[in-house]
Structures are given as structure tokens and as C-alpha cells.
Amino acid sequence: MIELINLDYALDALEPAIDAMTVDIHHNKHHQAYVNNVNGLLEGTTLEGKSLIEVLKNIDDAPSEKKKGINNNAGGVFMHNVYFKQFSESPSEISGDLKNNVEQIFGSYDTMIEQLKQKAMTQFGSGWSALVVDNSSKNLEIIQVANQDIAEVIKNNKTPIVVLDVWEHAYYLKYQNKRAEYLDEIVKIIDWNKVQENYTNI
Ligand code: MN
């Protein structure tokens, strides 16, 4: 069974960047629904009982009539795990080898953040921008992800370590159509110590 992760902060801990009601609905309804759906879809398939990452890597083993649903829902669980784990009410700044790598590849931290926000702004319709790491070379790049289509990225030996959710459910209650304002606020609550942990473990 794939389980819903626990938040390691209170529902209102991310205010004012993300309001408590949005965190509640986003995590306890949307994120939970992806978990429930993927568990239902995996039942009776050869992927049942595998970890989330193994499901995504081996999605081509899914029965063809279930593949799209597993892609959407396992991808949804994975992206929301990264999204909710990256935030903190007392975020740490970027440091160490991740900072060095960001500066080497993007020129500066601020430039990388601008590119991440730009990719999120220009994602047409539901989706994400993501900072991804090549598992072998540790190279970093910023990509757009439509819907929850992260399985192909993971199959290509890459791991998202920071993700910006631009599905309307992520921001509409507080920001309505002002996607740019939402993005400006959420990049301030990314806890780079948490991101560094993921980066180190790849
Ligand atoms: Mn979402």
C-alpha cells in the first residue's frame, strides 16, 4: 500500500504564503485522493506492493487499460510528496554542495529561482515546474511537467527535488488568478536543508 505522508508542520504553519484551508484541502483531499486512486488501480497487478518510486519506474509493466490512471495518480502522489516535504515555517537558506552546484549551473541562486518561477508561470494549464537532478551526474535542470506526468522523468534517471504546483487547486482560494504572486510567496518557504537531504541521498 502506498500511504499518504504526514505533514511535519501544522496546517496554518505556512501562512501567509499558503493559507491553512488550502493546505488542508490540498493535502487531505487532493493528495489523499491520488493515494486512494493509485492503490485501487494497483490492486491485482504485478506492481501491487511495490514502492511508489518502483511503480513509477516500472509503469510500462502496468496493464494497458490502467497505465494512464497509474501514471496520473502515482505521479500525483510523488509530486505532492516532494511539494509538501520541501516547505517549512522556518526555512533554511541554500548552502553547501547544492549551493555550489546551483551557482555553477545557473550563475546564482536568484537566477535559478527566477527560471523555476518562469517555467511555472508559462506552464499552460495544470502542471508544475521542477528542479531536477540527474541521478548519475548530479547535473541540475529546470523542467515543466504537464498534469502529473513525472514517470517519464523518473524513468530517465532524474529526481525532482523542488517542485512548484500550478494546478489551480494549489493557489486559487487565496490568490485566485494571481499565479505570479503565489509563486513569489512559496519560493520563500522552501527549506533548503530539507532539499539538501534529498539531494545528498540521490
Ligand atoms: Mn496539487
Short mmCIF file of N, CA and C in Angstrom, two decimals, residues 4-142:
data_model
loop_
_atom_site.label_atom_id
_atom_site.label_comp_id
_atom_site.label_asym_id
_atom_site.label_seq_id
_atom_site.Cartn_x
_atom_site.Cartn_y
_atom_site.Cartn_z
N LEU A 4 -0.36 8.00 2.47
CA LEU A 4 -0.25 9.46 2.48
C LEU A 4 0.82 9.85 3.48
N ILE A 5 1.76 10.70 3.07
CA ILE A 5 2.77 11.18 4.02
C ILE A 5 2.12 12.10 5.05
N ASN A 6 2.73 12.18 6.22
CA ASN A 6 2.30 13.16 7.21
C ASN A 6 3.00 14.49 6.93
N LEU A 7 2.31 15.57 7.19
CA LEU A 7 2.95 16.88 7.13
C LEU A 7 3.77 17.07 8.40
N ASP A 8 4.98 17.62 8.28
CA ASP A 8 5.75 17.85 9.51
C ASP A 8 5.61 19.29 9.99
N TYR A 9 4.45 19.89 9.71
CA TYR A 9 4.10 21.22 10.22
C TYR A 9 2.58 21.30 10.34
N ALA A 10 2.12 22.28 11.11
CA ALA A 10 0.67 22.46 11.28
C ALA A 10 0.05 23.03 10.00
N LEU A 11 -1.26 22.85 9.86
CA LEU A 11 -1.94 23.30 8.64
C LEU A 11 -1.75 24.80 8.39
N ASP A 12 -1.65 25.57 9.49
CA ASP A 12 -1.52 27.03 9.32
C ASP A 12 -0.06 27.50 9.38
N ALA A 13 0.89 26.56 9.40
CA ALA A 13 2.30 26.93 9.60
C ALA A 13 2.89 27.68 8.41
N LEU A 14 2.31 27.50 7.23
CA LEU A 14 2.89 28.10 6.03
C LEU A 14 2.27 29.45 5.69
N GLU A 15 1.35 29.91 6.56
CA GLU A 15 0.75 31.24 6.33
C GLU A 15 1.81 32.32 6.57
N PRO A 16 1.76 33.44 5.85
CA PRO A 16 0.73 33.80 4.86
C PRO A 16 0.98 33.25 3.46
N ALA A 17 2.09 32.58 3.21
CA ALA A 17 2.37 32.14 1.84
C ALA A 17 1.28 31.20 1.33
N ILE A 18 0.95 30.20 2.15
CA ILE A 18 -0.14 29.28 1.79
C ILE A 18 -1.08 29.20 3.00
N ASP A 19 -2.34 29.51 2.78
CA ASP A 19 -3.32 29.55 3.87
C ASP A 19 -3.70 28.14 4.33
N ALA A 20 -4.16 28.06 5.58
CA ALA A 20 -4.45 26.77 6.21
C ALA A 20 -5.50 25.97 5.44
N MET A 21 -6.53 26.65 4.93
CA MET A 21 -7.59 25.91 4.23
C MET A 21 -7.05 25.27 2.95
N THR A 22 -6.18 25.98 2.26
CA THR A 22 -5.59 25.41 1.04
C THR A 22 -4.71 24.21 1.37
N VAL A 23 -3.88 24.33 2.42
CA VAL A 23 -3.03 23.18 2.81
C VAL A 23 -3.93 21.99 3.18
N ASP A 24 -5.00 22.25 3.93
CA ASP A 24 -5.91 21.19 4.37
C ASP A 24 -6.55 20.49 3.17
N ILE A 25 -7.16 21.24 2.29
CA ILE A 25 -7.85 20.63 1.14
C ILE A 25 -6.84 19.97 0.20
N HIS A 26 -5.74 20.66 -0.02
CA HIS A 26 -4.73 20.16 -0.96
C HIS A 26 -4.14 18.82 -0.49
N HIS A 27 -3.79 18.76 0.81
CA HIS A 27 -3.16 17.54 1.35
C HIS A 27 -4.21 16.47 1.70
N ASN A 28 -5.21 16.86 2.46
CA ASN A 28 -6.15 15.86 2.99
C ASN A 28 -7.22 15.42 2.00
N LYS A 29 -7.43 16.18 0.95
CA LYS A 29 -8.40 15.78 -0.08
C LYS A 29 -7.71 15.40 -1.40
N HIS A 30 -7.00 16.35 -2.01
CA HIS A 30 -6.39 16.05 -3.32
C HIS A 30 -5.28 15.00 -3.20
N HIS A 31 -4.32 15.24 -2.33
CA HIS A 31 -3.18 14.32 -2.17
C HIS A 31 -3.70 12.94 -1.74
N GLN A 32 -4.62 12.94 -0.77
CA GLN A 32 -5.22 11.68 -0.30
C GLN A 32 -5.93 10.95 -1.45
N ALA A 33 -6.60 11.69 -2.30
CA ALA A 33 -7.33 11.06 -3.41
C ALA A 33 -6.37 10.37 -4.37
N TYR A 34 -5.22 11.00 -4.65
CA TYR A 34 -4.23 10.33 -5.52
C TYR A 34 -3.76 9.03 -4.87
N VAL A 35 -3.54 9.05 -3.55
CA VAL A 35 -3.11 7.84 -2.82
C VAL A 35 -4.19 6.75 -2.95
N ASN A 36 -5.43 7.11 -2.68
CA ASN A 36 -6.51 6.13 -2.75
C ASN A 36 -6.65 5.56 -4.16
N ASN A 37 -6.59 6.46 -5.13
CA ASN A 37 -6.79 6.03 -6.52
C ASN A 37 -5.69 5.09 -6.98
N VAL A 38 -4.44 5.42 -6.64
CA VAL A 38 -3.35 4.57 -7.14
C VAL A 38 -3.41 3.21 -6.47
N ASN A 39 -3.74 3.16 -5.19
CA ASN A 39 -3.86 1.86 -4.52
C ASN A 39 -4.96 1.01 -5.17
N GLY A 40 -6.06 1.64 -5.51
CA GLY A 40 -7.15 0.92 -6.19
C GLY A 40 -6.71 0.39 -7.55
N LEU A 41 -5.99 1.22 -8.28
CA LEU A 41 -5.56 0.83 -9.63
C LEU A 41 -4.51 -0.28 -9.60
N LEU A 42 -3.65 -0.28 -8.57
CA LEU A 42 -2.56 -1.27 -8.50
C LEU A 42 -3.06 -2.65 -8.08
N GLU A 43 -4.21 -2.69 -7.45
CA GLU A 43 -4.75 -3.95 -6.93
C GLU A 43 -4.81 -5.02 -8.02
N GLY A 44 -4.22 -6.15 -7.74
CA GLY A 44 -4.27 -7.27 -8.67
C GLY A 44 -3.30 -7.18 -9.83
N THR A 45 -2.48 -6.11 -9.88
CA THR A 45 -1.46 -6.01 -10.94
C THR A 45 -0.11 -6.46 -10.37
N THR A 46 0.87 -6.64 -11.26
CA THR A 46 2.20 -7.06 -10.80
C THR A 46 2.92 -5.94 -10.06
N LEU A 47 2.38 -4.72 -10.16
CA LEU A 47 3.01 -3.58 -9.46
C LEU A 47 2.50 -3.44 -8.03
N GLU A 48 1.46 -4.20 -7.67
CA GLU A 48 0.90 -4.09 -6.32
C GLU A 48 1.96 -4.46 -5.29
N GLY A 49 2.07 -3.64 -4.24
CA GLY A 49 3.05 -3.91 -3.17
C GLY A 49 4.40 -3.26 -3.41
N LYS A 50 4.62 -2.73 -4.61
CA LYS A 50 5.90 -2.05 -4.88
C LYS A 50 5.88 -0.64 -4.29
N SER A 51 7.08 -0.10 -4.05
CA SER A 51 7.17 1.27 -3.55
C SER A 51 6.73 2.24 -4.65
N LEU A 52 6.41 3.45 -4.24
CA LEU A 52 5.96 4.46 -5.20
C LEU A 52 6.98 4.66 -6.33
N ILE A 53 8.25 4.75 -5.96
CA ILE A 53 9.29 5.01 -6.97
C ILE A 53 9.41 3.82 -7.93
N GLU A 54 9.25 2.60 -7.41
CA GLU A 54 9.32 1.41 -8.26
C GLU A 54 8.11 1.33 -9.19
N VAL A 55 6.95 1.76 -8.69
CA VAL A 55 5.75 1.81 -9.54
C VAL A 55 6.01 2.75 -10.72
N LEU A 56 6.56 3.92 -10.43
CA LEU A 56 6.79 4.90 -11.50
C LEU A 56 7.85 4.41 -12.48
N LYS A 57 8.91 3.80 -11.96
CA LYS A 57 9.98 3.31 -12.84
C LYS A 57 9.51 2.17 -13.74
N ASN A 58 8.57 1.38 -13.20
CA ASN A 58 8.13 0.17 -13.91
C ASN A 58 6.72 0.30 -14.47
N ILE A 59 6.31 1.53 -14.75
CA ILE A 59 4.93 1.78 -15.15
C ILE A 59 4.56 1.04 -16.44
N ASP A 60 5.58 0.73 -17.27
CA ASP A 60 5.29 0.02 -18.52
C ASP A 60 4.83 -1.42 -18.26
N ASP A 61 5.03 -1.91 -17.03
CA ASP A 61 4.54 -3.26 -16.68
C ASP A 61 3.05 -3.24 -16.32
N ALA A 62 2.45 -2.06 -16.21
CA ALA A 62 1.04 -1.97 -15.84
C ALA A 62 0.17 -2.46 -17.00
N PRO A 63 -0.99 -3.04 -16.68
CA PRO A 63 -1.93 -3.40 -17.76
C PRO A 63 -2.28 -2.13 -18.55
N SER A 64 -2.38 -2.26 -19.87
CA SER A 64 -2.51 -1.07 -20.72
C SER A 64 -3.72 -0.21 -20.33
N GLU A 65 -4.80 -0.85 -19.91
CA GLU A 65 -6.01 -0.06 -19.60
C GLU A 65 -5.86 0.70 -18.27
N LYS A 66 -4.85 0.35 -17.48
CA LYS A 66 -4.65 1.04 -16.20
C LYS A 66 -3.45 1.99 -16.21
N LYS A 67 -2.69 1.94 -17.28
CA LYS A 67 -1.40 2.66 -17.29
C LYS A 67 -1.59 4.17 -17.13
N LYS A 68 -2.55 4.73 -17.85
CA LYS A 68 -2.77 6.17 -17.79
C LYS A 68 -3.19 6.59 -16.37
N GLY A 69 -4.08 5.82 -15.78
CA GLY A 69 -4.54 6.13 -14.43
C GLY A 69 -3.43 6.02 -13.40
N ILE A 70 -2.59 5.01 -13.55
CA ILE A 70 -1.47 4.84 -12.61
C ILE A 70 -0.45 5.97 -12.80
N ASN A 71 -0.20 6.33 -14.06
CA ASN A 71 0.68 7.47 -14.35
C ASN A 71 0.17 8.73 -13.65
N ASN A 72 -1.11 9.01 -13.79
CA ASN A 72 -1.68 10.24 -13.22
C ASN A 72 -1.65 10.21 -11.69
N ASN A 73 -2.03 9.09 -11.11
CA ASN A 73 -2.21 9.06 -9.66
C ASN A 73 -0.91 8.76 -8.90
N ALA A 74 -0.07 7.86 -9.41
CA ALA A 74 1.23 7.64 -8.77
C ALA A 74 2.09 8.90 -8.95
N GLY A 75 2.01 9.51 -10.13
CA GLY A 75 2.71 10.78 -10.36
C GLY A 75 2.20 11.85 -9.42
N GLY A 76 0.90 11.88 -9.22
CA GLY A 76 0.29 12.86 -8.31
C GLY A 76 0.77 12.68 -6.88
N VAL A 77 0.83 11.45 -6.43
CA VAL A 77 1.34 11.20 -5.07
C VAL A 77 2.79 11.65 -4.96
N PHE A 78 3.59 11.25 -5.94
CA PHE A 78 5.03 11.56 -5.88
C PHE A 78 5.27 13.07 -5.85
N MET A 79 4.64 13.79 -6.76
CA MET A 79 4.88 15.25 -6.85
C MET A 79 4.42 15.96 -5.58
N HIS A 80 3.28 15.52 -5.04
CA HIS A 80 2.80 16.16 -3.81
C HIS A 80 3.66 15.79 -2.60
N ASN A 81 4.26 14.60 -2.60
CA ASN A 81 5.21 14.28 -1.52
C ASN A 81 6.37 15.27 -1.52
N VAL A 82 6.92 15.53 -2.72
CA VAL A 82 8.04 16.47 -2.81
C VAL A 82 7.57 17.87 -2.42
N TYR A 83 6.40 18.25 -2.93
CA TYR A 83 5.87 19.60 -2.69
C TYR A 83 5.70 19.86 -1.18
N PHE A 84 4.99 18.97 -0.51
CA PHE A 84 4.70 19.24 0.91
C PHE A 84 5.92 19.06 1.81
N LYS A 85 6.86 18.20 1.40
CA LYS A 85 8.06 18.00 2.23
C LYS A 85 9.07 19.14 2.12
N GLN A 86 8.99 19.93 1.06
CA GLN A 86 10.04 20.95 0.84
C GLN A 86 9.82 22.21 1.68
N PHE A 87 8.62 22.38 2.23
CA PHE A 87 8.31 23.63 2.92
C PHE A 87 8.57 23.54 4.42
N SER A 88 8.78 24.71 5.01
CA SER A 88 8.93 24.79 6.46
C SER A 88 8.51 26.18 6.91
N GLU A 89 8.06 26.25 8.17
CA GLU A 89 7.72 27.58 8.72
C GLU A 89 8.97 28.36 9.09
N SER A 90 10.10 27.68 9.18
CA SER A 90 11.38 28.38 9.43
C SER A 90 12.42 27.86 8.44
N PRO A 91 12.26 28.26 7.18
CA PRO A 91 13.10 27.70 6.11
C PRO A 91 14.57 28.08 6.20
N SER A 92 15.42 27.13 5.88
CA SER A 92 16.87 27.38 5.84
C SER A 92 17.28 27.80 4.45
N GLU A 93 18.32 28.61 4.37
CA GLU A 93 18.84 29.04 3.07
C GLU A 93 19.66 27.93 2.43
N ILE A 94 19.83 28.05 1.14
CA ILE A 94 20.64 27.06 0.41
C ILE A 94 22.10 27.18 0.85
N SER A 95 22.79 26.02 0.91
CA SER A 95 24.19 26.03 1.35
C SER A 95 24.91 24.80 0.77
N GLY A 96 26.19 24.71 1.08
CA GLY A 96 26.96 23.50 0.78
C GLY A 96 27.10 23.18 -0.69
N ASP A 97 27.17 21.87 -0.99
CA ASP A 97 27.43 21.45 -2.38
C ASP A 97 26.27 21.76 -3.31
N LEU A 98 25.04 21.79 -2.77
CA LEU A 98 23.89 22.13 -3.60
C LEU A 98 23.99 23.59 -4.05
N LYS A 99 24.35 24.46 -3.12
CA LYS A 99 24.52 25.88 -3.46
C LYS A 99 25.61 26.05 -4.53
N ASN A 100 26.73 25.36 -4.33
CA ASN A 100 27.83 25.45 -5.29
C ASN A 100 27.39 24.99 -6.68
N ASN A 101 26.63 23.88 -6.70
CA ASN A 101 26.18 23.33 -7.97
C ASN A 101 25.18 24.27 -8.66
N VAL A 102 24.28 24.85 -7.88
CA VAL A 102 23.30 25.81 -8.42
C VAL A 102 24.04 27.01 -9.02
N GLU A 103 25.04 27.51 -8.31
CA GLU A 103 25.77 28.70 -8.79
C GLU A 103 26.57 28.38 -10.05
N GLN A 104 27.10 27.18 -10.08
CA GLN A 104 27.89 26.77 -11.25
C GLN A 104 27.00 26.64 -12.49
N ILE A 105 25.81 26.08 -12.30
CA ILE A 105 24.94 25.78 -13.45
C ILE A 105 24.09 26.97 -13.86
N PHE A 106 23.55 27.70 -12.88
CA PHE A 106 22.59 28.78 -13.19
C PHE A 106 23.21 30.18 -13.04
N GLY A 107 24.40 30.28 -12.48
CA GLY A 107 25.01 31.58 -12.26
C GLY A 107 24.79 32.06 -10.84
N SER A 108 23.54 31.97 -10.37
CA SER A 108 23.25 32.37 -8.99
C SER A 108 21.97 31.68 -8.53
N TYR A 109 21.78 31.70 -7.22
CA TYR A 109 20.54 31.17 -6.65
C TYR A 109 19.33 31.93 -7.20
N ASP A 110 19.44 33.27 -7.23
CA ASP A 110 18.31 34.08 -7.69
C ASP A 110 17.93 33.77 -9.13
N THR A 111 18.92 33.55 -9.96
CA THR A 111 18.64 33.21 -11.37
C THR A 111 17.92 31.88 -11.46
N MET A 112 18.35 30.91 -10.66
CA MET A 112 17.69 29.60 -10.67
C MET A 112 16.23 29.75 -10.25
N ILE A 113 15.99 30.52 -9.18
CA ILE A 113 14.61 30.71 -8.69
C ILE A 113 13.76 31.42 -9.75
N GLU A 114 14.34 32.41 -10.43
CA GLU A 114 13.60 33.11 -11.50
C GLU A 114 13.20 32.15 -12.61
N GLN A 115 14.13 31.26 -12.97
CA GLN A 115 13.83 30.28 -14.03
C GLN A 115 12.75 29.30 -13.59
N LEU A 116 12.82 28.91 -12.32
CA LEU A 116 11.82 27.97 -11.77
C LEU A 116 10.43 28.62 -11.79
N LYS A 117 10.37 29.89 -11.40
CA LYS A 117 9.08 30.61 -11.40
C LYS A 117 8.60 30.85 -12.83
N GLN A 118 9.54 31.17 -13.71
CA GLN A 118 9.18 31.43 -15.12
C GLN A 118 8.58 30.18 -15.77
N LYS A 119 9.19 29.03 -15.51
CA LYS A 119 8.65 27.77 -16.08
C LYS A 119 7.27 27.47 -15.49
N ALA A 120 7.07 27.83 -14.23
CA ALA A 120 5.77 27.60 -13.59
C ALA A 120 4.73 28.57 -14.17
N MET A 121 5.14 29.81 -14.40
CA MET A 121 4.21 30.82 -14.95
C MET A 121 3.75 30.43 -16.34
N THR A 122 4.66 29.86 -17.13
CA THR A 122 4.36 29.61 -18.54
C THR A 122 3.85 28.19 -18.78
N GLN A 123 3.70 27.41 -17.71
CA GLN A 123 3.06 26.09 -17.87
C GLN A 123 1.59 26.33 -18.19
N PHE A 124 1.17 25.97 -19.40
CA PHE A 124 -0.20 26.23 -19.83
C PHE A 124 -1.11 25.14 -19.28
N GLY A 125 -2.06 25.55 -18.47
CA GLY A 125 -2.94 24.56 -17.85
C GLY A 125 -2.29 23.95 -16.63
N SER A 126 -2.82 22.82 -16.19
CA SER A 126 -2.37 22.21 -14.94
C SER A 126 -0.98 21.62 -15.08
N GLY A 127 -0.18 21.77 -14.06
CA GLY A 127 1.15 21.17 -14.10
C GLY A 127 2.07 21.76 -13.06
N TRP A 128 3.35 21.69 -13.35
CA TRP A 128 4.39 22.02 -12.38
C TRP A 128 5.61 22.59 -13.09
N SER A 129 6.46 23.29 -12.34
CA SER A 129 7.87 23.38 -12.72
C SER A 129 8.64 22.62 -11.67
N ALA A 130 9.82 22.14 -12.05
CA ALA A 130 10.60 21.32 -11.13
C ALA A 130 12.09 21.51 -11.36
N LEU A 131 12.82 21.55 -10.24
CA LEU A 131 14.28 21.47 -10.27
C LEU A 131 14.62 19.99 -10.14
N VAL A 132 15.25 19.44 -11.16
CA VAL A 132 15.53 18.00 -11.14
C VAL A 132 17.03 17.74 -11.19
N VAL A 133 17.41 16.63 -10.58
CA VAL A 133 18.80 16.20 -10.50
C VAL A 133 18.98 14.96 -11.37
N ASP A 134 20.02 14.94 -12.17
CA ASP A 134 20.41 13.70 -12.85
C ASP A 134 21.08 12.80 -11.80
N ASN A 135 20.53 11.61 -11.61
CA ASN A 135 20.99 10.75 -10.52
C ASN A 135 22.47 10.36 -10.67
N SER A 136 22.96 10.28 -11.89
CA SER A 136 24.35 9.87 -12.10
C SER A 136 25.31 11.06 -12.05
N SER A 137 25.03 12.07 -12.87
CA SER A 137 25.97 13.19 -12.98
C SER A 137 25.75 14.27 -11.92
N LYS A 138 24.59 14.24 -11.26
CA LYS A 138 24.17 15.28 -10.30
C LYS A 138 23.96 16.63 -10.98
N ASN A 139 23.91 16.64 -12.32
CA ASN A 139 23.58 17.87 -13.03
C ASN A 139 22.16 18.30 -12.66
N LEU A 140 21.92 19.62 -12.65
CA LEU A 140 20.61 20.17 -12.30
C LEU A 140 19.98 20.79 -13.53
N GLU A 141 18.67 20.64 -13.66
CA GLU A 141 17.96 21.38 -14.71
C GLU A 141 16.55 21.70 -14.24
N ILE A 142 15.95 22.69 -14.89
CA ILE A 142 14.58 23.09 -14.56
C ILE A 142 13.69 22.68 -15.71
#
